[in-house]
XYZ file of C-alpha atoms in Angstrom:
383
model
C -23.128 8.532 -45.815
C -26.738 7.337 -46.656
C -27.949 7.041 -50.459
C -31.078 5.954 -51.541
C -32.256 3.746 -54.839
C -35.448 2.344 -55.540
C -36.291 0.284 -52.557
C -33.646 -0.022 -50.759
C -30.677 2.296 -49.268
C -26.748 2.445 -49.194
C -24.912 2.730 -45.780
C -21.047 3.774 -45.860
C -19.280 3.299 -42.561
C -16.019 4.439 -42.892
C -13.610 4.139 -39.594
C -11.548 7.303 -38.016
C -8.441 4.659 -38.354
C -9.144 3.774 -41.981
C -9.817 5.634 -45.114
C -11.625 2.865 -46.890
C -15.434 2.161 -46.120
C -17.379 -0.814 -46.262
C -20.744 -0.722 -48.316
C -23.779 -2.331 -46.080
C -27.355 -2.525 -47.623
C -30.332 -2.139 -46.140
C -33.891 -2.226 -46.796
C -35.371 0.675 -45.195
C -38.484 -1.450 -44.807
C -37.213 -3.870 -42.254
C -34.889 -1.775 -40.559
C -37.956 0.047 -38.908
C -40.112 -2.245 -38.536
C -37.030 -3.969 -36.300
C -36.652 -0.818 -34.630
C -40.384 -0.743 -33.860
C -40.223 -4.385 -32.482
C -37.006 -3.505 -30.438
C -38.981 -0.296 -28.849
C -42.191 -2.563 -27.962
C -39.517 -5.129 -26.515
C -37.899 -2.661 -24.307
C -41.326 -1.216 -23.298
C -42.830 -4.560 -22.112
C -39.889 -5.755 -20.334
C -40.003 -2.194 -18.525
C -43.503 -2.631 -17.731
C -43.858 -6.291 -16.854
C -40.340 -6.894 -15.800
C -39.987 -3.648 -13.319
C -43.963 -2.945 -12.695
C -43.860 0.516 -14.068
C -47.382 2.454 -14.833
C -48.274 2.240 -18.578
C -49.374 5.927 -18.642
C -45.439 6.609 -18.669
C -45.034 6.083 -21.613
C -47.736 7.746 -23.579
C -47.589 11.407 -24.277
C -50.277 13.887 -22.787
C -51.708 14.382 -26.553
C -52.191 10.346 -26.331
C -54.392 10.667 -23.368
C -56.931 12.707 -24.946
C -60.245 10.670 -26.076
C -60.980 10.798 -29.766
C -64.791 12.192 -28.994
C -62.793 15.351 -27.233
C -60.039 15.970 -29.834
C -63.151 15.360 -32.269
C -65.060 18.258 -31.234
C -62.075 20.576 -30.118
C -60.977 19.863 -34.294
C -64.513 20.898 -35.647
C -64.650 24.304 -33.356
C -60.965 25.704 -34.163
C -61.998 24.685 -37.990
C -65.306 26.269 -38.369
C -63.671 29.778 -35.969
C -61.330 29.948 -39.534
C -61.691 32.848 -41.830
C -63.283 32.255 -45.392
C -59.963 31.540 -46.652
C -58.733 29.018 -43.835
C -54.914 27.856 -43.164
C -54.905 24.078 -43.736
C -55.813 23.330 -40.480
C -57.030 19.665 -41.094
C -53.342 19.241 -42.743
C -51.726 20.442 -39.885
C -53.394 18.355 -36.909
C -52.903 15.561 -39.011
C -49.374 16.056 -38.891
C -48.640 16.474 -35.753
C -48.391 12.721 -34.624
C -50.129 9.102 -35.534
C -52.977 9.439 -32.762
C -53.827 12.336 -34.035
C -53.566 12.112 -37.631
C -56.125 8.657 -36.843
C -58.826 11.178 -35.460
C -58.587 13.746 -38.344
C -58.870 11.284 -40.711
C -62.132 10.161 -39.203
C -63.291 13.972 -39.005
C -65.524 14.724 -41.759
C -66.461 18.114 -40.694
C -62.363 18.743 -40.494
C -62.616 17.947 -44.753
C -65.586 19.568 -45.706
C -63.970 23.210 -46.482
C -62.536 23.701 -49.637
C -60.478 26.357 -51.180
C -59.093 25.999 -54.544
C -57.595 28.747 -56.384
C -56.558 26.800 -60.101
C -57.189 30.480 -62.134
C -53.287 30.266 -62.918
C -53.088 26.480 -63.507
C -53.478 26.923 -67.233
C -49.921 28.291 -67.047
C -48.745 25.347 -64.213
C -50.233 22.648 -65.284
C -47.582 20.595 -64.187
C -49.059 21.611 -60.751
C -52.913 20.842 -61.970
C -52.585 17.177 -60.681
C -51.757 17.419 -57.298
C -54.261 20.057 -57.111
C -56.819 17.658 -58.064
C -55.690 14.600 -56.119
C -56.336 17.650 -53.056
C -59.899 18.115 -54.269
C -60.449 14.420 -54.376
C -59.138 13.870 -50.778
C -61.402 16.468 -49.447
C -64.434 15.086 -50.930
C -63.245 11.243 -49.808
C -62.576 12.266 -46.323
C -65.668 14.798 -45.544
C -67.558 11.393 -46.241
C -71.409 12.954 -46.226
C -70.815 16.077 -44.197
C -72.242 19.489 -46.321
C -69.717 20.942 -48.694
C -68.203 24.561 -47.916
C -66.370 26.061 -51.060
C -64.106 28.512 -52.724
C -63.343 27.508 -56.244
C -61.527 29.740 -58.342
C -61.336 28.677 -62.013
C -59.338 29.967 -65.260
C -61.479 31.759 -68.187
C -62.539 28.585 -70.633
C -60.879 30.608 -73.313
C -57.837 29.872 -71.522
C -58.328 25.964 -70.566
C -62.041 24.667 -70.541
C -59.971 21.143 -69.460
C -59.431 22.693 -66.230
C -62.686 24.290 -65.625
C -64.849 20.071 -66.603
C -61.986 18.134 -64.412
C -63.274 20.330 -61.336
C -66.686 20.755 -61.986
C -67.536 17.231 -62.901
C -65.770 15.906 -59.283
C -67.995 19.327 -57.672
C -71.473 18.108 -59.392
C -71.071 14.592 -58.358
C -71.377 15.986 -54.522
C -74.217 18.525 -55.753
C -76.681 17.095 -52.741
C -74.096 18.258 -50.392
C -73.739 21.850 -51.363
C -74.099 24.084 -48.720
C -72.314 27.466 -49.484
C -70.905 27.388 -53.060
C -68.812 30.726 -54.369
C -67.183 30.200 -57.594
C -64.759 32.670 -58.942
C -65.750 31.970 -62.926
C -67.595 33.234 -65.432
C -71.286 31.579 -65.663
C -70.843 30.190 -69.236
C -68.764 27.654 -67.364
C -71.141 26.482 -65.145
C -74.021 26.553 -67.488
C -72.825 22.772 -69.190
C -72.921 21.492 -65.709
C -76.451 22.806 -65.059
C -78.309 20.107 -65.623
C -76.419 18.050 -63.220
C -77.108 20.178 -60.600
C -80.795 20.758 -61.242
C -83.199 20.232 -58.283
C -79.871 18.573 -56.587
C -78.709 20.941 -54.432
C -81.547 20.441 -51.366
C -78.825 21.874 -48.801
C -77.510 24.583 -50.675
C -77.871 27.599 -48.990
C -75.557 30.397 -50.173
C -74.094 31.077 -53.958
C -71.684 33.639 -54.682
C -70.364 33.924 -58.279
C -67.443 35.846 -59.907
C -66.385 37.491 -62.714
C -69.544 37.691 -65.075
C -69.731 40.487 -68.043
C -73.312 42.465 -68.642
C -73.870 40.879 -71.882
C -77.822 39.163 -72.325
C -76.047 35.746 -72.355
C -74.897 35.959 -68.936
C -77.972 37.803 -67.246
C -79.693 34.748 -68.730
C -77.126 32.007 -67.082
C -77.251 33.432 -63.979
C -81.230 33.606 -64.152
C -81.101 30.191 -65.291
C -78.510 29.245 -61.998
C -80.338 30.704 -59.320
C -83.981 29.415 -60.412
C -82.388 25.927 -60.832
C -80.602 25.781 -57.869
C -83.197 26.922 -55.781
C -80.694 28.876 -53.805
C -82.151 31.356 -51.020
C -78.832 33.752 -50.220
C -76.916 34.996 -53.064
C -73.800 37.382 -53.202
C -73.119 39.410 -55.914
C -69.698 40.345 -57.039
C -67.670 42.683 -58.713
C -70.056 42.975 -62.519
C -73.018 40.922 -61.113
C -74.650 44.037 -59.454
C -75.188 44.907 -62.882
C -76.112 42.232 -64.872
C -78.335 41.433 -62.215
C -80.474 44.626 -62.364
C -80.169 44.275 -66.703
C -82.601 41.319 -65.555
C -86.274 41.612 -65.626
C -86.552 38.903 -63.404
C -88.585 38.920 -60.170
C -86.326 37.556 -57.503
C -88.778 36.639 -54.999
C -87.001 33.379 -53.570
C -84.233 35.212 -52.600
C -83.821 36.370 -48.846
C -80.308 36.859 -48.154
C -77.922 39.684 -50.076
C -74.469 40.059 -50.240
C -73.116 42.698 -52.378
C -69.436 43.243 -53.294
C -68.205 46.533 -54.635
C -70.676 47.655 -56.967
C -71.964 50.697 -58.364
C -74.288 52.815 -56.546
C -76.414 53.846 -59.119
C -77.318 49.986 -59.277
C -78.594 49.314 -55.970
C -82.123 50.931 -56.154
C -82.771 48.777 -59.319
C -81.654 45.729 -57.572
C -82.740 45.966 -54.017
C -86.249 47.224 -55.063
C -86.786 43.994 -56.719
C -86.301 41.387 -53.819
C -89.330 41.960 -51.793
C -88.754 39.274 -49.442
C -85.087 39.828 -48.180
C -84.680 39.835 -44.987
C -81.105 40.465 -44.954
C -78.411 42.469 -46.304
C -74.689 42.589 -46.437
C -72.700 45.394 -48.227
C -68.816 44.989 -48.497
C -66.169 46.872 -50.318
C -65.982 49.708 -52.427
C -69.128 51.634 -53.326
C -68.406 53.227 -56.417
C -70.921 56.777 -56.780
C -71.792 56.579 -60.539
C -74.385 58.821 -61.758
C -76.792 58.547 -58.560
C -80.035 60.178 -58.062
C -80.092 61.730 -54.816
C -83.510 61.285 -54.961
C -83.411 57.329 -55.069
C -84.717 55.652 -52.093
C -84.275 52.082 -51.511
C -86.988 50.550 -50.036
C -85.976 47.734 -47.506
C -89.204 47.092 -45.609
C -88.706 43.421 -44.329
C -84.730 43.277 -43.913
C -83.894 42.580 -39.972
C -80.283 42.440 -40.668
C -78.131 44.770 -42.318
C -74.244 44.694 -42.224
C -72.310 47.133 -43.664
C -68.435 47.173 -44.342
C -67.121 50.026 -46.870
C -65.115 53.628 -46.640
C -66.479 56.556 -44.567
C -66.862 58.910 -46.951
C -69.510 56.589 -48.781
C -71.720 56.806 -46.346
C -72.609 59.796 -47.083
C -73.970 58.448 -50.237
C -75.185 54.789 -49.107
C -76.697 55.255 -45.902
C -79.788 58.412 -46.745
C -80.636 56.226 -49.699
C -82.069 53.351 -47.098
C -85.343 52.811 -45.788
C -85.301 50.452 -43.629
C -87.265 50.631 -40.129
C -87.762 47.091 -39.746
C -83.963 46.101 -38.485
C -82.981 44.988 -35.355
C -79.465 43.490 -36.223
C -76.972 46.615 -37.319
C -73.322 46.033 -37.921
C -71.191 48.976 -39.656
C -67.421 48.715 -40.002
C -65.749 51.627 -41.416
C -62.509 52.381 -43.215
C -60.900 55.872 -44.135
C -59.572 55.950 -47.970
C -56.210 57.671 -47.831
C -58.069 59.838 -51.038
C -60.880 61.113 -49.462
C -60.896 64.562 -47.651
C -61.773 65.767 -44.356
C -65.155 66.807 -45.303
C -66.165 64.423 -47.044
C -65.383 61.970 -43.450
C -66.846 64.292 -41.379
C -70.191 63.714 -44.140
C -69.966 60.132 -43.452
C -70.028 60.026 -40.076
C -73.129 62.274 -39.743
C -74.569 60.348 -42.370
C -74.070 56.979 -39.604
C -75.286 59.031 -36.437
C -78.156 59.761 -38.223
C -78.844 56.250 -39.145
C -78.506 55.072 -36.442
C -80.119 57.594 -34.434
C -83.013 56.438 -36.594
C -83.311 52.716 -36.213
C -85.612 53.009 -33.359
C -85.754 49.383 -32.940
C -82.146 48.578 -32.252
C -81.090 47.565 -29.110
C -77.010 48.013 -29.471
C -75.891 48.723 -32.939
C -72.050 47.724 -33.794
C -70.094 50.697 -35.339
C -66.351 49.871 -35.976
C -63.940 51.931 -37.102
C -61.269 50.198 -39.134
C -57.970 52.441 -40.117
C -54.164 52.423 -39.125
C -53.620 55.529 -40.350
C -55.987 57.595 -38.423
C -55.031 57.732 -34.570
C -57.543 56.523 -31.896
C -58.546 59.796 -29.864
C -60.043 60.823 -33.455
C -62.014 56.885 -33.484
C -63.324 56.935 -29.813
C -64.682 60.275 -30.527
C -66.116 59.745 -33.632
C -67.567 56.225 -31.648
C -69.045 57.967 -28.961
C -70.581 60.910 -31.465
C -72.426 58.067 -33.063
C -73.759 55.852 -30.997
């Protein structure tokens, strides 16, 4: 039987013969550090005493050079999806040698993905959470930052919210893509901080904003301080960014995420320098204008993932004969009728069919419940 207190540890040994057991303590301490001088004692006298190779005794993960395990940790890392696995955690894990070379990986450190909207509720959680954070930012050393930070509602806990940004602002020169999941009147105290800071930053996504004046004007105020070139827009920022009169002429990169439709001729129409565009999610139809064109004259890229029957919808209201990068993924709602899919995917072929200046356009077709004869024939209609 083993027990543990404080420091040291209890050792029973009881005998088959004999009921009673005699008490031994130990201090876990020097019990393996003797084991670790017995093991290097046995190895030497093997080696020296009997002439046997080294190599023997090292494991195949042992034989590896650090530059090699360096770079094959930085590709599997940066193949991860925008929510990774904690890879770095794992290889670090896995034995000494190993956990040496991740340690000495920035690039291994330098994604983070926090989700602390709940933590109001666990705070007894909040501290690890942070000691996480502060690891990251230790280890990545002064390789560019990569983030996902998901904050609670400052009505909730505004505690939460400064504890994160303050660590976040102090790295603000190594900002490279930035998404927080918060409203903007939490960032806007931390504004100044991050003003003409941010000379790597090159993508900002932000979350859950409302249409009110105040936050059009914060997220005016974010994007002209930041300086920040590719911006995605969330679920409510499609629309409080076309309630802005703001010319958005620094911007050159788009990602939208489920917005309304009626929205995107407003917005799009005022970026006259994008060059390209990402649509993802649900396109909801609002009161649209067929009419509506939106005018896309310089994009080169366009990437489209959403439901079929929104195509229908989406795709006439583009103009855009300047692209030479086309990716479409669709998905069939379980709602939407048979028409309505069969609208959609004319509304693609003709797309497509009209992008003279594509080479080889990407059409997926994304659905488990829809068998693949009806896919493949759909596919080769299109393209």
């Amino acid at each position: 039987m083993l027990s543990r207190s404080g420091s040291t540890c209890t050792i029973t040994v009881t005998k088959r013969s004999e009921q009673r057991g005699k008490v031994i303590t130990v201090d876990p301490r020097r019990y393996t550090k003797a084991t670790v001088t017995r093991t290097t004692l046995e190895t030497s006298f093997l080696v020296d005493g009997l002439g046997l190779d080294p190599s023997l005794f090292e494991s195949p993960i042992h034989r590896l050079p650090p530059e090699l395990l360096n770079h094959v940790f930085s590709f599997d890392d940066c193949t991860a999806d925008t929510f990774p696995t904690p890879f770095a955690w794992t290889v670090a894990h896995v034995c000494g040698y190993w956990r040496r070379v991740a340690l000495n990986t920035p690039r291994l450190w330098s994604t983070i993905v926090l989700d602390l909207s709940s933590f109001h509720v666990f705070r007894h959680r909040l501290n690890s959470r942070l000691q996480l954070l502060d690891t990251y930012l230790v280890l990545s050393k002064s390789a560019p930052l990569d983030f996902v930070i998901a904050l609670p509602s400052p009505r909730l806990d505004m505690g939460v919210c400064s504890s994160v940004l303050k660590r976040l602002c102090f790295h603000a020169r190594r900002w490279r893509r930035a998404f927080f999941f918060t409203p903007t009147d939490v960032l806007m105290p931390w504004i100044h901080l991050i003003q003409g800071n941010t000379p790597n930053l090159q993508s900002l996504g932000i979350g859950s904003i409302t249409k009110d004046i105040g936050s059009v004007m914060h997220l005016e105020s974010i994007v002209v301080q930041t300086g920040v070139r590719r911006l995605a827009l969330t679920p409510g920022l499609p629309e409080a960014f076309a309630a802005s009169d703001m010319p958005w002429q620094q911007i050159t990169s788009l990602k939208v995420i489920c917005c309304n439709l009626e929205t995107l001729p407003v917005i799009l129409n005022r970026l006259p320098n994008l060059t390209e565009l990402e649509f993802e999610g649900n396109m909801s139809p609002g009161a649209l204008n067929p009419g509506h064109a939106i005018k896309l004259p310089n994009v080169l890229i366009l990437r489209i993932s959403g439901y079929l029957h929104q195509m229908a919808q989406l795709l006439p209201m583009l103009c855009s004969p300047a692209v030479v990068d086309l990716s479409i993924v669709l998905f069939r709602a379980p709602y939407a009728n048979v028409v309505d899919n069969a609208a959609g995917v004319r509304a693609v072929k003709s797309f497509v069919s009209g992008a003279k200046k594509i080479k080889r356009p990407q059409v997926k077709f994304m659905d488990q419940g829809i068998t693949d004869t009806v896919w493949d024939h759909a596919i080769r209609y299109i393209l």
